[in-house]
Short mmCIF file of C-alpha atoms in Angstrom, two decimals:
data_model
loop_
_atom_site.label_atom_id
_atom_site.label_comp_id
_atom_site.label_asym_id
_atom_site.label_seq_id
_atom_site.Cartn_x
_atom_site.Cartn_y
_atom_site.Cartn_z
CA ASP O 1 15.58 9.14 11.60
CA GLY O 2 15.16 6.05 9.47
CA GLY O 3 12.59 6.06 6.74
CA ILE O 4 11.75 6.22 3.07
CA THR O 5 12.00 9.45 1.14
CA GLN O 6 10.26 10.02 -2.16
CA SER O 7 10.87 13.04 -4.32
CA PRO O 8 9.50 15.17 -5.70
CA LYS O 9 6.15 15.38 -3.94
CA TYR O 10 4.50 16.83 -7.04
CA LEU O 11 5.67 16.36 -10.62
CA PHE O 12 4.33 17.66 -13.89
CA ARG O 13 5.21 16.00 -17.16
CA LYS O 14 4.62 17.06 -20.68
CA GLU O 15 3.32 14.45 -23.05
CA GLY O 16 6.16 12.49 -24.64
CA GLN O 17 8.61 13.15 -21.81
CA ASN O 18 10.29 10.60 -19.58
CA VAL O 19 10.39 11.46 -15.88
CA THR O 20 12.15 9.77 -12.99
CA LEU O 21 10.72 9.45 -9.49
CA SER O 22 13.19 9.05 -6.66
CA CYS O 23 12.88 6.61 -3.75
CA GLU O 24 15.57 6.34 -1.08
CA GLN O 25 15.51 4.35 2.16
CA ASN O 26 17.93 4.15 5.06
CA LEU O 27 16.18 1.27 6.81
CA ASN O 28 18.59 -1.32 5.42
CA HIS O 29 15.65 -3.16 3.82
CA ASP O 30 16.33 -5.59 1.03
CA ALA O 31 12.93 -5.46 -0.66
CA MET O 32 11.52 -2.37 -2.36
CA TYR O 33 8.33 -1.79 -4.31
CA TRP O 34 6.63 0.72 -6.55
CA TYR O 35 2.85 1.07 -6.58
CA ARG O 36 0.46 3.18 -8.55
CA GLN O 37 -2.80 4.43 -7.09
CA ASP O 38 -5.58 6.04 -9.10
CA PRO O 39 -8.36 8.07 -7.44
CA GLY O 40 -10.70 5.84 -5.42
CA GLN O 41 -8.69 2.75 -6.29
CA GLY O 42 -6.36 0.39 -4.48
CA LEU O 43 -2.60 0.00 -4.93
CA ARG O 44 -1.33 -1.73 -8.04
CA LEU O 45 2.18 -3.17 -8.19
CA ILE O 46 4.44 -1.76 -10.91
CA TYR O 47 7.87 -3.24 -10.09
CA TYR O 48 9.58 -4.82 -7.13
CA SER O 49 13.13 -5.68 -6.15
CA GLN O 50 14.23 -8.24 -3.59
CA ILE O 51 17.94 -7.54 -3.84
CA VAL O 52 20.45 -5.16 -5.41
CA ASN O 53 20.80 -5.51 -9.19
CA ASP O 54 17.62 -7.55 -9.46
CA PHE O 55 14.03 -6.50 -10.04
CA GLN O 56 10.81 -8.02 -11.34
CA LYS O 57 7.75 -6.75 -13.17
CA GLY O 58 4.57 -6.35 -11.22
CA ASP O 59 1.04 -6.27 -12.59
CA ILE O 60 1.27 -3.01 -14.55
CA ALA O 61 4.92 -2.65 -15.61
CA GLU O 62 4.29 -1.53 -19.19
CA GLY O 63 5.57 1.99 -19.76
CA TYR O 64 7.74 1.99 -16.63
CA SER O 65 11.35 1.09 -15.89
CA VAL O 66 13.40 0.77 -12.73
CA SER O 67 16.94 0.18 -11.54
CA ARG O 68 18.41 -1.09 -8.30
CA GLU O 69 22.09 -0.26 -8.34
CA LYS O 70 22.21 0.43 -4.63
CA LYS O 71 20.33 -1.12 -1.74
CA GLU O 72 19.10 2.29 -0.62
CA SER O 73 17.75 3.48 -3.95
CA PHE O 74 14.99 2.27 -6.30
CA PRO O 75 14.15 5.00 -8.86
CA LEU O 76 11.16 4.64 -11.15
CA THR O 77 11.14 6.08 -14.67
CA VAL O 78 7.79 6.79 -16.26
CA THR O 79 8.44 6.63 -19.99
CA SER O 80 6.56 8.16 -22.89
CA ALA O 81 5.17 4.67 -23.57
CA GLN O 82 2.98 5.00 -20.48
CA LYS O 83 -0.15 6.51 -22.03
CA ASN O 84 -1.99 7.43 -18.85
CA PRO O 85 0.66 8.28 -16.25
CA THR O 86 -1.33 10.72 -14.12
CA ALA O 87 -1.56 9.02 -10.72
CA PHE O 88 -0.23 8.85 -7.18
CA TYR O 89 2.98 6.80 -7.00
CA LEU O 90 4.03 5.11 -3.78
CA CYS O 91 7.36 3.52 -2.94
CA ALA O 92 7.61 0.99 -0.12
CA SER O 93 10.19 -1.26 1.48
CA THR O 94 10.07 -4.28 3.76
CA PRO O 95 12.72 -6.09 5.79
CA GLY O 96 11.11 -9.42 4.97
CA ASN O 97 7.94 -11.11 6.12
CA THR O 98 6.64 -8.06 7.92
CA GLU O 99 4.84 -4.85 7.25
CA ALA O 100 5.69 -2.34 4.55
CA PHE O 101 7.01 1.12 5.15
CA PHE O 102 5.89 3.78 2.67
CA GLY O 103 7.30 7.00 1.36
CA GLN O 104 5.03 10.04 1.22
CA GLY O 105 4.26 9.51 -2.44
CA THR O 106 4.72 11.45 -5.65
CA ARG O 107 1.72 12.90 -7.43
CA LEU O 108 2.42 12.92 -11.17
CA THR O 109 0.31 14.97 -13.54
CA VAL O 110 0.58 15.13 -17.31
CA VAL O 111 0.12 18.63 -18.67
CA ARG F 1 -11.09 -14.31 -7.65
CA LYS F 2 -8.90 -11.52 -6.30
CA GLU F 3 -6.10 -12.57 -3.99
CA VAL F 4 -7.32 -10.18 -1.28
CA GLU F 5 -10.90 -8.97 -1.16
CA GLN F 6 -12.43 -6.41 1.11
CA ASP F 7 -15.93 -5.20 1.90
CA PRO F 8 -16.75 -2.75 -0.89
CA GLY F 9 -18.03 0.04 1.38
CA PRO F 10 -18.33 2.94 1.71
CA PHE F 11 -19.34 2.85 5.36
CA ASN F 12 -21.01 5.95 6.77
CA VAL F 13 -21.52 5.70 10.51
CA PRO F 14 -22.40 8.16 13.32
CA GLU F 15 -19.89 9.08 15.97
CA GLY F 16 -19.76 6.52 18.73
CA ALA F 17 -20.85 3.65 16.50
CA THR F 18 -19.08 0.31 16.23
CA VAL F 19 -18.06 -0.70 12.73
CA ALA F 20 -16.45 -3.90 11.41
CA PHE F 21 -14.55 -4.57 8.22
CA ASN F 22 -13.82 -7.98 6.80
CA CYS F 23 -11.19 -9.13 4.37
CA THR F 24 -10.71 -12.52 2.74
CA TYR F 25 -7.54 -13.89 1.18
CA SER F 26 -7.09 -16.77 -1.25
CA ASN F 27 -3.50 -17.90 -0.62
CA SER F 28 -3.48 -20.37 2.25
CA ALA F 29 0.30 -20.01 2.48
CA SER F 30 -0.03 -16.35 3.53
CA GLN F 31 2.11 -15.66 6.52
CA SER F 32 1.38 -12.25 7.94
CA PHE F 33 -1.52 -9.84 7.88
CA PHE F 34 -1.97 -6.17 8.45
CA TRP F 35 -4.48 -3.36 8.47
CA TYR F 36 -3.34 -0.04 7.08
CA ARG F 37 -5.06 3.31 7.23
CA GLN F 38 -4.85 5.73 4.31
CA ASP F 39 -5.99 9.33 4.55
CA CYS F 40 -6.98 11.21 1.43
CA ARG F 41 -3.96 11.99 -0.77
CA LYS F 42 -1.52 10.49 1.75
CA GLU F 43 0.53 7.33 1.98
CA PRO F 44 -0.85 4.24 3.79
CA LYS F 45 0.23 3.91 7.40
CA LEU F 46 0.29 0.76 9.48
CA LEU F 47 -2.67 0.58 11.84
CA MET F 48 -2.19 -2.92 13.26
CA SER F 49 -0.59 -6.23 12.57
CA VAL F 50 -3.03 -9.12 12.89
CA TYR F 51 -2.12 -12.17 14.96
CA SER F 52 -3.77 -15.57 15.17
CA SER F 53 -4.75 -14.98 18.76
CA GLY F 54 -6.37 -11.66 17.91
CA ASN F 55 -5.06 -8.37 19.14
CA GLU F 56 -6.42 -5.15 20.48
CA ASP F 57 -5.11 -1.61 20.48
CA GLY F 58 -7.41 0.77 22.28
CA ARG F 59 -10.64 1.01 20.29
CA PHE F 60 -9.33 -1.23 17.52
CA THR F 61 -9.50 -5.02 17.50
CA ALA F 62 -8.11 -7.26 14.78
CA GLN F 63 -8.87 -10.94 14.31
CA LEU F 64 -7.45 -13.63 12.03
CA ASN F 65 -9.26 -16.82 11.08
CA ARG F 66 -6.81 -19.01 9.17
CA ALA F 67 -9.30 -21.84 8.65
CA SER F 68 -11.72 -19.55 6.84
CA GLN F 69 -8.98 -17.30 5.47
CA TYR F 70 -10.31 -13.98 6.61
CA ILE F 71 -9.25 -11.14 8.81
CA SER F 72 -11.38 -8.50 10.45
CA LEU F 73 -11.04 -5.08 11.98
CA LEU F 74 -13.45 -3.78 14.60
CA ILE F 75 -13.55 -0.12 15.53
CA ARG F 76 -15.49 0.77 18.68
CA ASP F 77 -16.70 4.22 19.69
CA SER F 78 -15.93 5.71 16.28
CA LYS F 79 -14.40 9.17 16.17
CA LEU F 80 -14.56 11.73 13.39
CA SER F 81 -10.80 11.26 13.04
CA ASP F 82 -11.30 7.60 12.14
CA SER F 83 -12.61 8.69 8.73
CA ALA F 84 -10.20 7.20 6.21
CA THR F 85 -9.72 4.28 3.85
CA TYR F 86 -8.74 1.01 5.53
CA LEU F 87 -6.56 -1.37 3.56
CA CYS F 88 -6.19 -5.06 4.23
CA VAL F 89 -2.67 -6.29 3.42
CA VAL F 90 -1.41 -9.85 3.21
CA ASN F 91 2.22 -10.96 3.10
CA ASN F 92 2.46 -14.36 1.46
CA GLY F 93 6.17 -14.79 1.95
CA SER F 94 6.88 -15.01 -1.78
CA ALA F 95 9.10 -12.60 -3.69
CA ARG F 96 6.11 -10.32 -4.36
CA GLN F 97 5.23 -10.58 -0.68
CA LEU F 98 2.60 -7.90 -0.22
CA THR F 99 -0.90 -7.96 -1.69
CA PHE F 100 -3.27 -5.12 -0.96
CA GLY F 101 -7.01 -5.13 -0.84
CA SER F 102 -8.73 -2.33 -2.71
CA GLY F 103 -9.65 -0.61 0.54
CA THR F 104 -12.84 0.24 2.41
CA GLN F 105 -13.79 3.86 2.89
CA LEU F 106 -15.10 4.88 6.28
CA THR F 107 -16.79 8.18 7.02
CA VAL F 108 -17.73 8.94 10.61
CA LEU F 109 -20.51 11.51 10.75
CA PRO F 110 -21.06 14.05 13.54
#
């Protein structure tokens, strides 16, 4: 079945550690996105990529990094520079001017 | 002004009620429009695309008014299972494409 897979579903990070969230899609979509969602809040754009080997900062990119070496994959690294990383992270992809397809999300908690 | 704004909510309605949500957008070049549903601690899922002519899917009706730059979602005969957060989403065709409203929380009460 085609879709977007995020892993892990739950992730715990110690302060000062970098962690990488995985996002893989087999929908052959060019565009991929990372969003952060805090409790009771909407989605905020972290990074997006329209094509392989290219990506752009969103509204809250500080403390995060991404790569897009393959069309199918768009991993997000939460670095130690991100001071408040506890949140729900959502990856999405779109084929173009249509709706977004979401992964199931990763819930990151700093311990 | 936010690019996409939704009714703040929350909406608490009894079962069987009709409830309407509105959403306004600021970019007149926006090309496509959607309503998503998000359950607690889950990813958003597409509820309906919104077309200029309006569209209906069972108890749900979506409308688009390009002149006034707003979209609406009407839910008739509300069910307990309709309780969720409803997100308005606009695709403006640019590289960033998707802009999300902050969501409107609906609780349907028995």
